[in-house]
Amino acid sequence: GEIFIEESKFFTIQMSNNIINIVNSVTNNGFSIRAVDEKYNVNFISNTNSINNFKNAVSELNSMHVNTNNTYKGICTGNLYPNKIKTKNIQECITIMNYINSNVRSYINPKVTIENVIITMMENQRDIGIIRNDDQVIIDNRPMATISCKVNINYHGNNDIIYKSRSMRDSWEHVEQFIELRINEIHRKIELFTDIQSMESGKFQILFGPGEPGILLHEAIGHGLEGDFNSENISVFSDKLDTKISHDDVTIIDDGTIPNERGSVNFDDEGNKSARNILVKNGVLRQYMVDRINGEKLNMLPSNGRRESYQHLPYPRMTNTFMLSGKSKFEELISQIEDGVYAVDFENGSVNISSGQFAFVSSEAYRVKNGKILYPVKGWSISGMGIEVLSNIIGVSDTVELSLN
């Protein structure tokens, strides 16, 4: 087990309808002591970091004959991101949001009306300390800066939403570098609605673009490769280890070591060193994502233990999950589509872990016939089985991008 100590500070400011409508700051702190052996996996929780609460939790554990007398030495830290970021004051945030708001609204198109622009800036500083029963002491200070923009539009009497964001474990200055890119993407997406058309339902060939469609990989496949679902034989992938499940060009990675990315951690929430794990290699399922308990069950090294907060037990969850580039050119892949869709972005979806059944709604997609991209389509959604999607892949592009959202 381990002692898990946390202090989290959250700051949120939001602009909607040209006015500041939310300013909120919250601090949460507490600790938990987890005892794990062949009989117990229990969590004692305190919502303050007081020494008396700490002593009481240790006393309770001792009454269960769990060893709490280890001598701890040394402190482990990491360097994947800065320990803290310089906080923005309210006026600085308002200046940035006014800039985004005015620039987004500057787009003029007689066929599309911008009804509202909602801009949110969030700053999260999560500082954790972990004292493990193997004499390791871990300290990880995890900053996160986020800017998001949601645009409500009306076209031909229909309402729709365009959403773009950027989150990083890095300074606000680095996050702000993406503002112009995101504004341009919003304008480009608004322009699509001037020529958007409906599409019939049916079974079609699909080419997924790089970056944002990674949500399909995350939801329909990634969750099914998390260790707790597989150690309990719940996932559709539970009996597929070391078997061929996809095309030779398909290699799927979960990497918590990418500097400054939102999914990265120096250590997971059990104090395991973050790692780059190859889940699927050349189409063969090689590994699940595991925490310590599920790693022991599956005989795999842990690096993916995550707690929602100190009040929760850790479970194996994804960090940054993506597919490596393949060998095919975009032009080659699109030319193979006789009747299908080129899907560029998705806005939401859901998945059933045990069956692998998923459903997603696309926020940007194009009709394709005889290898030619014809026009953007609206209201297009995709459903299917994650494991079937993997088995039906016929090629992987030589372009790879991480989603910026």
CSV table of C-alpha atoms in Angstrom, one decimal:
chain,number,residue,atom,x,y,z
A,1,GLY,CA,0.0,0.0,0.0
A,2,GLU,CA,0.9,3.6,0.3
A,3,ILE,CA,0.2,6.9,2.0
A,4,PHE,CA,-1.2,9.4,-0.6
A,5,ILE,CA,-1.2,13.1,0.3
A,6,GLU,CA,-2.8,15.7,-2.0
A,7,GLU,CA,-3.3,19.4,-2.3
A,8,SER,CA,-5.2,20.6,-5.4
A,9,LYS,CA,-6.0,24.2,-6.3
A,10,PHE,CA,-8.5,24.9,-9.1
A,11,PHE,CA,-9.2,28.3,-10.7
A,12,THR,CA,-11.8,28.8,-13.4
A,13,ILE,CA,-12.9,32.0,-15.2
A,14,GLN,CA,-15.5,32.0,-18.0
A,15,MET,CA,-16.9,34.6,-20.5
A,16,SER,CA,-20.3,34.1,-22.1
A,17,ASN,CA,-22.4,36.5,-24.1
A,18,ASN,CA,-19.6,39.0,-23.8
A,19,ILE,CA,-19.6,39.1,-20.0
A,20,ILE,CA,-17.7,37.3,-17.3
A,21,ASN,CA,-20.2,34.9,-15.7
A,22,ILE,CA,-18.0,32.6,-13.7
A,23,VAL,CA,-15.0,33.2,-11.4
A,24,ASN,CA,-14.3,30.3,-9.1
A,25,SER,CA,-11.4,29.2,-7.0
A,26,VAL,CA,-11.3,26.0,-4.9
A,27,THR,CA,-8.7,24.3,-2.8
A,28,ASN,CA,-9.0,20.6,-1.8
A,29,ASN,CA,-6.5,18.8,0.4
A,30,GLY,CA,-6.4,15.5,2.3
A,31,PHE,CA,-4.7,12.2,2.5
A,32,SER,CA,-5.4,8.5,2.4
A,33,ILE,CA,-3.7,5.4,3.7
A,34,ARG,CA,-4.2,2.3,1.7
A,35,ALA,CA,-3.5,-1.2,3.0
A,36,VAL,CA,-3.1,-4.0,0.4
A,37,ASP,CA,-2.4,-7.7,1.1
A,38,GLU,CA,-4.0,-11.0,0.2
A,39,LYS,CA,-7.0,-10.0,2.4
A,40,TYR,CA,-7.4,-6.3,2.2
A,41,ASN,CA,-7.5,-3.4,-0.3
A,42,VAL,CA,-8.8,-0.7,2.0
A,43,ASN,CA,-8.5,3.1,1.9
A,44,PHE,CA,-8.6,5.3,5.1
A,45,ILE,CA,-9.4,8.9,4.1
A,46,SER,CA,-9.1,12.3,5.7
A,47,ASN,CA,-10.2,15.6,4.1
A,48,THR,CA,-7.6,17.5,6.0
A,49,ASN,CA,-3.8,17.0,6.3
A,50,SER,CA,-3.9,17.2,10.2
A,51,ILE,CA,-1.4,15.1,12.2
A,52,ASN,CA,-4.2,13.8,14.4
A,53,ASN,CA,-6.2,12.4,11.5
A,54,PHE,CA,-3.0,10.8,10.2
A,55,LYS,CA,-2.3,9.1,13.5
A,56,ASN,CA,-5.8,7.8,13.7
A,57,ALA,CA,-5.6,6.2,10.3
A,58,VAL,CA,-2.2,4.6,11.2
A,59,SER,CA,-3.8,3.3,14.4
A,60,GLU,CA,-6.7,1.7,12.5
A,61,LEU,CA,-4.3,0.0,10.1
A,62,ASN,CA,-2.3,-1.4,13.0
A,63,SER,CA,-5.4,-2.8,14.5
A,64,MET,CA,-5.7,-4.8,11.2
A,65,HIS,CA,-2.1,-6.0,11.6
A,66,VAL,CA,-0.9,-4.1,8.6
A,67,ASN,CA,2.7,-3.0,8.9
A,68,THR,CA,3.1,0.8,9.1
A,69,ASN,CA,6.6,0.8,10.7
A,70,ASN,CA,8.8,1.2,7.6
A,71,THR,CA,11.6,3.7,7.7
A,72,TYR,CA,11.5,5.9,4.6
A,73,LYS,CA,14.5,7.5,2.9
A,74,GLY,CA,15.1,9.6,-0.1
A,75,ILE,CA,12.7,11.6,-2.3
A,76,CYS,CA,11.9,10.9,-5.9
A,77,THR,CA,10.8,13.7,-8.3
A,78,GLY,CA,10.5,14.1,-12.1
A,79,ASN,CA,11.1,16.7,-14.8
A,80,LEU,CA,8.5,16.1,-17.5
A,81,TYR,CA,6.9,19.5,-16.8
A,82,PRO,CA,7.5,22.5,-14.5
A,83,ASN,CA,6.6,22.1,-10.9
A,84,LYS,CA,4.4,25.2,-11.0
A,85,ILE,CA,3.2,27.7,-13.5
A,86,LYS,CA,2.9,31.5,-13.1
A,87,THR,CA,-0.7,32.2,-12.2
A,88,LYS,CA,-2.7,34.6,-14.3
A,89,ASN,CA,-4.6,37.3,-12.5
A,90,ILE,CA,-8.2,38.0,-13.4
A,91,GLN,CA,-7.5,41.0,-15.5
A,92,GLU,CA,-4.9,39.1,-17.5
A,93,CYS,CA,-7.5,36.4,-18.2
A,94,ILE,CA,-10.1,38.9,-19.2
A,95,THR,CA,-7.7,40.5,-21.7
A,96,ILE,CA,-7.0,37.1,-23.3
A,97,MET,CA,-10.7,36.2,-23.4
A,98,ASN,CA,-11.7,39.5,-24.9
A,99,TYR,CA,-9.1,38.9,-27.6
A,100,ILE,CA,-10.5,35.5,-28.4
A,101,ASN,CA,-14.1,36.6,-28.3
A,102,SER,CA,-13.6,39.6,-30.6
A,103,ASN,CA,-11.6,37.6,-33.1
A,104,VAL,CA,-14.0,34.6,-33.2
A,105,ARG,CA,-16.9,37.0,-33.7
A,106,SER,CA,-15.1,38.9,-36.5
A,107,TYR,CA,-16.0,36.1,-38.9
A,108,ILE,CA,-18.8,37.3,-41.2
A,109,ASN,CA,-21.0,35.0,-43.3
A,110,PRO,CA,-24.5,35.7,-44.3
A,111,LYS,CA,-25.5,32.0,-44.1
A,112,VAL,CA,-24.1,31.4,-40.6
A,113,THR,CA,-24.9,33.4,-37.4
A,114,ILE,CA,-22.7,33.2,-34.3
A,115,GLU,CA,-25.2,33.1,-31.4
A,116,ASN,CA,-22.7,33.0,-28.5
A,117,VAL,CA,-19.0,32.5,-27.7
A,118,ILE,CA,-18.1,30.8,-24.4
A,119,ILE,CA,-14.5,31.0,-23.4
A,120,THR,CA,-13.1,29.2,-20.4
A,121,MET,CA,-9.7,29.5,-18.8
A,122,MET,CA,-8.8,26.9,-16.1
A,123,GLU,CA,-5.7,26.5,-14.0
A,124,ASN,CA,-5.1,23.4,-11.9
A,125,GLN,CA,-2.2,22.8,-9.6
A,126,ARG,CA,-2.3,19.3,-8.1
A,127,ASP,CA,0.6,18.5,-5.7
A,128,ILE,CA,0.9,15.0,-4.5
A,129,GLY,CA,3.2,13.1,-2.1
A,130,ILE,CA,3.3,9.3,-1.9
A,131,ILE,CA,5.0,7.3,0.8
A,132,ARG,CA,5.3,3.7,-0.3
A,133,ASN,CA,5.9,0.5,1.7
A,134,ASP,CA,9.1,-0.2,-0.3
A,135,ASP,CA,10.9,2.9,1.2
A,136,GLN,CA,10.2,5.2,-1.7
A,137,VAL,CA,9.0,8.7,-1.2
A,138,ILE,CA,7.5,10.4,-4.3
A,139,ILE,CA,6.7,14.1,-4.8
A,140,ASP,CA,5.0,15.2,-8.0
A,141,ASN,CA,3.8,18.7,-8.6
A,142,ARG,CA,1.4,18.7,-11.6
A,143,PRO,CA,0.3,21.9,-13.2
A,144,MET,CA,-2.4,22.2,-15.9
A,145,ALA,CA,-3.4,25.2,-17.9
A,146,THR,CA,-6.5,25.0,-20.2
A,147,ILE,CA,-8.1,27.4,-22.6
A,148,SER,CA,-11.4,26.3,-24.3
A,149,CYS,CA,-13.8,28.0,-26.7
A,150,LYS,CA,-17.3,26.9,-27.5
A,151,VAL,CA,-19.2,28.6,-30.3
A,152,ASN,CA,-22.9,28.3,-30.7
A,153,ILE,CA,-24.0,28.9,-34.3
A,154,ASN,CA,-27.2,28.9,-36.4
A,155,TYR,CA,-27.3,28.0,-40.1
A,156,HIS,CA,-30.4,27.7,-42.1
A,157,GLY,CA,-32.4,27.6,-38.9
A,158,ASN,CA,-30.3,24.8,-37.5
A,159,ASN,CA,-28.2,25.0,-34.3
A,160,ASP,CA,-24.8,23.5,-33.8
A,161,ILE,CA,-21.7,23.8,-31.6
A,162,ILE,CA,-18.0,24.2,-32.5
A,163,TYR,CA,-15.6,23.4,-29.7
A,164,LYS,CA,-11.8,23.8,-29.5
A,165,SER,CA,-9.5,23.7,-26.5
A,166,ARG,CA,-5.9,23.2,-25.5
A,167,SER,CA,-4.6,21.8,-22.2
A,168,MET,CA,-0.9,21.5,-21.3
A,169,ARG,CA,1.2,20.9,-18.2
A,170,ASP,CA,3.1,24.0,-19.1
A,171,SER,CA,3.2,27.8,-18.8
A,172,TRP,CA,0.3,29.9,-20.0
A,173,GLU,CA,2.6,31.4,-22.6
A,174,HIS,CA,3.0,28.0,-24.3
A,175,VAL,CA,-0.8,27.4,-24.2
A,176,GLU,CA,-1.4,30.8,-25.6
A,177,GLN,CA,0.7,30.0,-28.6
A,178,PHE,CA,-2.2,27.8,-29.8
A,179,ILE,CA,-4.8,30.6,-29.6
A,180,GLU,CA,-4.4,31.9,-33.2
A,181,LEU,CA,-4.4,28.3,-34.5
A,182,ARG,CA,-7.6,27.5,-32.7
A,183,ILE,CA,-9.3,30.7,-33.8
A,184,ASN,CA,-8.5,29.9,-37.5
A,185,GLU,CA,-9.8,26.4,-37.0
A,186,ILE,CA,-13.1,27.7,-35.6
A,187,HIS,CA,-13.4,30.1,-38.6
A,188,ARG,CA,-12.7,27.2,-41.0
A,189,LYS,CA,-15.3,25.0,-39.3
A,190,ILE,CA,-17.9,27.8,-39.5
A,191,GLU,CA,-17.2,28.1,-43.2
A,192,LEU,CA,-18.0,24.4,-43.7
A,193,PHE,CA,-21.6,25.0,-42.6
A,194,THR,CA,-22.3,27.1,-45.7
A,195,ASP,CA,-22.0,24.0,-47.9
A,196,ILE,CA,-22.9,21.2,-45.5
A,197,GLN,CA,-25.2,18.5,-46.7
A,198,SER,CA,-27.1,15.5,-45.2
A,199,MET,CA,-26.0,12.0,-45.6
A,200,GLU,CA,-27.9,8.7,-45.8
A,201,SER,CA,-27.4,6.0,-43.3
A,202,GLY,CA,-25.7,2.7,-44.1
A,203,LYS,CA,-22.4,0.8,-43.9
A,204,PHE,CA,-19.5,2.8,-45.4
A,205,GLN,CA,-15.7,2.7,-45.7
A,206,ILE,CA,-14.1,5.3,-43.4
A,207,LEU,CA,-10.8,7.1,-43.4
A,208,PHE,CA,-10.0,8.7,-40.1
A,209,GLY,CA,-7.8,11.8,-40.1
A,210,PRO,CA,-4.9,12.4,-37.8
A,211,GLY,CA,-5.2,14.0,-34.3
A,212,GLU,CA,-8.8,14.6,-33.2
A,213,PRO,CA,-10.3,11.2,-34.3
A,214,GLY,CA,-7.9,9.7,-31.7
A,215,ILE,CA,-10.9,9.9,-29.3
A,216,LEU,CA,-12.3,6.8,-31.1
A,217,LEU,CA,-9.0,5.0,-30.3
A,218,HIS,CA,-9.2,6.3,-26.7
A,219,GLU,CA,-12.8,5.3,-26.0
A,220,ALA,CA,-13.5,2.2,-28.2
A,221,ILE,CA,-10.1,0.5,-27.8
A,222,GLY,CA,-8.1,2.2,-25.1
A,223,HIS,CA,-10.6,1.6,-22.3
A,224,GLY,CA,-10.8,-2.0,-23.3
A,225,LEU,CA,-7.1,-2.4,-22.7
A,226,GLU,CA,-7.2,-1.1,-19.1
A,227,GLY,CA,-6.0,-3.8,-16.7
A,228,ASP,CA,-8.9,-4.0,-14.3
A,229,PHE,CA,-11.3,-4.9,-17.0
A,230,ASN,CA,-9.0,-7.6,-18.3
A,231,SER,CA,-7.9,-9.2,-15.0
A,232,GLU,CA,-11.6,-9.7,-14.3
A,233,ASN,CA,-12.3,-11.0,-17.9
A,234,ILE,CA,-14.8,-8.2,-18.5
A,235,SER,CA,-13.2,-6.6,-21.6
A,236,VAL,CA,-13.7,-7.9,-25.1
A,237,PHE,CA,-9.8,-8.0,-25.3
A,238,SER,CA,-9.4,-10.2,-22.2
A,239,ASP,CA,-8.6,-13.4,-24.1
A,240,LYS,CA,-6.7,-11.7,-26.9
A,241,LEU,CA,-3.2,-11.3,-25.4
A,242,ASP,CA,-0.4,-12.2,-27.8
A,243,THR,CA,-2.9,-12.7,-30.6
A,244,LYS,CA,-3.3,-10.9,-33.9
A,245,ILE,CA,-6.1,-8.3,-33.7
A,246,SER,CA,-5.3,-5.9,-36.4
A,247,HIS,CA,-3.3,-4.9,-39.5
A,248,ASP,CA,0.5,-5.2,-39.5
A,249,ASP,CA,0.9,-1.4,-39.6
A,250,VAL,CA,-1.1,-1.0,-36.3
A,251,THR,CA,1.0,-0.2,-33.3
A,252,ILE,CA,-0.7,1.5,-30.3
A,253,ILE,CA,1.2,3.2,-27.6
A,254,ASP,CA,0.3,4.6,-24.2
A,255,ASP,CA,3.0,7.0,-23.2
A,256,GLY,CA,3.0,9.0,-19.9
A,257,THR,CA,6.5,10.4,-20.5
A,258,ILE,CA,5.8,13.0,-23.3
A,259,PRO,CA,7.0,16.4,-21.8
A,260,ASN,CA,4.2,18.9,-21.0
A,261,GLU,CA,1.3,16.8,-22.5
A,262,ARG,CA,-1.9,16.8,-20.4
A,263,GLY,CA,-1.8,13.0,-20.0
A,264,SER,CA,1.8,12.8,-18.8
A,265,VAL,CA,2.9,12.2,-15.2
A,266,ASN,CA,6.3,11.8,-13.7
A,267,PHE,CA,4.9,9.1,-11.5
A,268,ASP,CA,1.5,7.5,-11.4
A,269,ASP,CA,-0.7,7.8,-8.3
A,270,GLU,CA,0.9,4.7,-6.7
A,271,GLY,CA,4.4,6.1,-7.1
A,272,ASN,CA,5.3,4.0,-10.1
A,273,LYS,CA,7.6,5.6,-12.6
A,274,SER,CA,5.7,6.7,-15.7
A,275,ALA,CA,6.5,4.7,-18.9
A,276,ARG,CA,6.0,4.3,-22.6
A,277,ASN,CA,4.0,1.1,-23.0
A,278,ILE,CA,3.5,-0.7,-26.3
A,279,LEU,CA,-0.1,-2.1,-26.1
A,280,VAL,CA,-0.4,-3.4,-29.7
A,281,LYS,CA,2.7,-4.0,-31.9
A,282,ASN,CA,2.4,-4.7,-35.6
A,283,GLY,CA,-1.2,-5.8,-35.0
A,284,VAL,CA,-0.5,-8.1,-32.1
A,285,LEU,CA,-1.9,-7.3,-28.6
A,286,ARG,CA,1.2,-7.3,-26.3
A,287,GLN,CA,0.2,-5.6,-23.1
A,288,TYR,CA,-2.6,-4.1,-21.0
A,289,MET,CA,-2.3,-0.9,-18.9
A,290,VAL,CA,-2.0,-1.9,-15.2
A,291,ASP,CA,-1.7,-0.6,-11.7
A,292,ARG,CA,0.1,-2.6,-9.0
A,293,ILE,CA,-2.8,-4.9,-8.1
A,294,ASN,CA,-3.8,-5.7,-11.6
A,295,GLY,CA,-0.1,-5.9,-12.7
A,296,GLU,CA,0.4,-8.7,-10.2
A,297,LYS,CA,-2.7,-10.5,-11.5
A,298,LEU,CA,-1.5,-10.2,-15.1
A,299,ASN,CA,2.2,-10.4,-14.5
A,300,MET,CA,2.9,-7.0,-16.0
A,301,LEU,CA,4.8,-3.9,-14.7
A,302,PRO,CA,2.6,-1.1,-13.4
A,303,SER,CA,2.8,2.5,-14.5
A,304,ASN,CA,-0.9,3.5,-15.0
A,305,GLY,CA,-2.4,3.7,-11.5
A,306,ARG,CA,-4.6,6.8,-11.2
A,307,ARG,CA,-6.7,8.2,-8.4
A,308,GLU,CA,-9.6,10.5,-9.1
A,309,SER,CA,-8.4,12.1,-5.9
A,310,TYR,CA,-7.1,11.1,-2.5
A,311,GLN,CA,-10.6,10.0,-1.7
A,312,HIS,CA,-10.5,7.2,-4.3
A,313,LEU,CA,-8.6,4.0,-4.8
A,314,PRO,CA,-6.3,3.8,-7.8
A,315,TYR,CA,-7.3,2.1,-11.0
A,316,PRO,CA,-5.3,1.5,-14.2
A,317,ARG,CA,-6.2,4.3,-16.7
A,318,MET,CA,-4.7,5.8,-19.9
A,319,THR,CA,-2.1,8.6,-20.1
A,320,ASN,CA,-1.4,9.7,-23.7
A,321,THR,CA,-2.7,6.9,-26.0
A,322,PHE,CA,-2.1,7.0,-29.7
A,323,MET,CA,-1.4,5.0,-32.8
A,324,LEU,CA,2.0,5.2,-34.5
A,325,SER,CA,2.3,6.3,-38.1
A,326,GLY,CA,2.2,3.6,-40.8
A,327,LYS,CA,3.5,3.2,-44.3
A,328,SER,CA,0.6,4.5,-46.5
A,329,LYS,CA,0.2,7.9,-48.0
A,330,PHE,CA,-3.0,9.8,-47.5
A,331,GLU,CA,-3.6,9.9,-51.3
A,332,GLU,CA,-3.3,6.2,-51.5
A,333,LEU,CA,-5.8,5.6,-48.7
A,334,ILE,CA,-8.4,8.0,-49.9
A,335,SER,CA,-8.2,6.6,-53.4
A,336,GLN,CA,-9.3,3.2,-52.1
A,337,ILE,CA,-12.6,4.6,-50.8
A,338,GLU,CA,-15.3,3.9,-53.4
A,339,ASP,CA,-18.2,4.9,-51.2
A,340,GLY,CA,-17.5,6.3,-47.7
A,341,VAL,CA,-16.5,9.1,-45.4
A,342,TYR,CA,-13.4,11.0,-44.4
A,343,ALA,CA,-13.8,11.7,-40.7
A,344,VAL,CA,-11.7,14.6,-39.4
A,345,ASP,CA,-13.1,15.4,-35.9
A,346,PHE,CA,-15.5,14.0,-33.3
A,347,GLU,CA,-17.4,15.8,-30.5
A,348,ASN,CA,-18.7,13.1,-28.2
A,349,GLY,CA,-19.4,9.4,-27.9
A,350,SER,CA,-19.8,6.4,-25.6
A,351,VAL,CA,-18.5,2.8,-25.4
A,352,ASN,CA,-19.5,-0.4,-23.6
A,353,ILE,CA,-16.3,-2.0,-22.2
A,354,SER,CA,-17.5,-5.5,-22.0
A,355,SER,CA,-19.0,-5.7,-25.6
A,356,GLY,CA,-16.8,-3.1,-27.3
A,357,GLN,CA,-19.8,-1.5,-28.8
A,358,PHE,CA,-19.3,2.2,-29.4
A,359,ALA,CA,-21.2,5.2,-30.9
A,360,PHE,CA,-19.7,8.6,-31.8
A,361,VAL,CA,-20.9,11.8,-33.4
A,362,SER,CA,-18.7,13.5,-35.9
A,363,SER,CA,-18.2,17.3,-35.8
A,364,GLU,CA,-16.4,17.3,-39.1
A,365,ALA,CA,-16.7,14.7,-41.9
A,366,TYR,CA,-16.7,14.6,-45.7
A,367,ARG,CA,-18.5,12.5,-48.2
A,368,VAL,CA,-16.1,10.5,-50.4
A,369,LYS,CA,-16.9,8.6,-53.6
A,370,ASN,CA,-14.6,7.0,-56.1
A,371,GLY,CA,-11.5,8.3,-54.2
A,372,LYS,CA,-12.7,12.0,-54.3
A,373,ILE,CA,-13.7,14.2,-51.3
A,374,LEU,CA,-17.0,15.8,-52.3
A,375,TYR,CA,-18.6,17.9,-49.6
A,376,PRO,CA,-18.9,18.2,-45.8
A,377,VAL,CA,-21.8,16.2,-44.2
A,378,LYS,CA,-23.8,17.1,-41.0
A,379,GLY,CA,-25.3,15.0,-38.3
A,380,TRP,CA,-23.0,12.1,-39.2
A,381,SER,CA,-22.4,9.4,-36.5
A,382,ILE,CA,-20.6,6.1,-36.4
A,383,SER,CA,-21.2,3.0,-34.4
A,384,GLY,CA,-19.7,-0.4,-34.3
A,385,MET,CA,-17.4,-2.8,-32.3
A,386,GLY,CA,-13.9,-1.7,-31.4
A,387,ILE,CA,-12.4,-5.1,-32.0
A,388,GLU,CA,-14.0,-5.3,-35.4
A,389,VAL,CA,-12.7,-1.9,-36.4
A,390,LEU,CA,-9.2,-3.0,-35.6
A,391,SER,CA,-9.6,-6.2,-37.6
A,392,ASN,CA,-11.0,-4.3,-40.6
A,393,ILE,CA,-8.1,-1.8,-40.9
A,394,ILE,CA,-6.5,-2.0,-44.4
A,395,GLY,CA,-3.9,0.7,-44.0
A,396,VAL,CA,-2.3,3.3,-41.7
A,397,SER,CA,-1.2,6.7,-42.8
A,398,ASP,CA,2.4,7.9,-42.5
A,399,THR,CA,1.1,11.0,-40.6
A,400,VAL,CA,0.7,10.9,-36.8
A,401,GLU,CA,-0.6,13.8,-34.6
A,402,LEU,CA,-1.7,14.0,-31.0
A,403,SER,CA,-5.1,15.6,-30.4
A,404,LEU,CA,-4.8,19.2,-29.2
A,405,ASN,CA,-8.2,19.0,-27.3
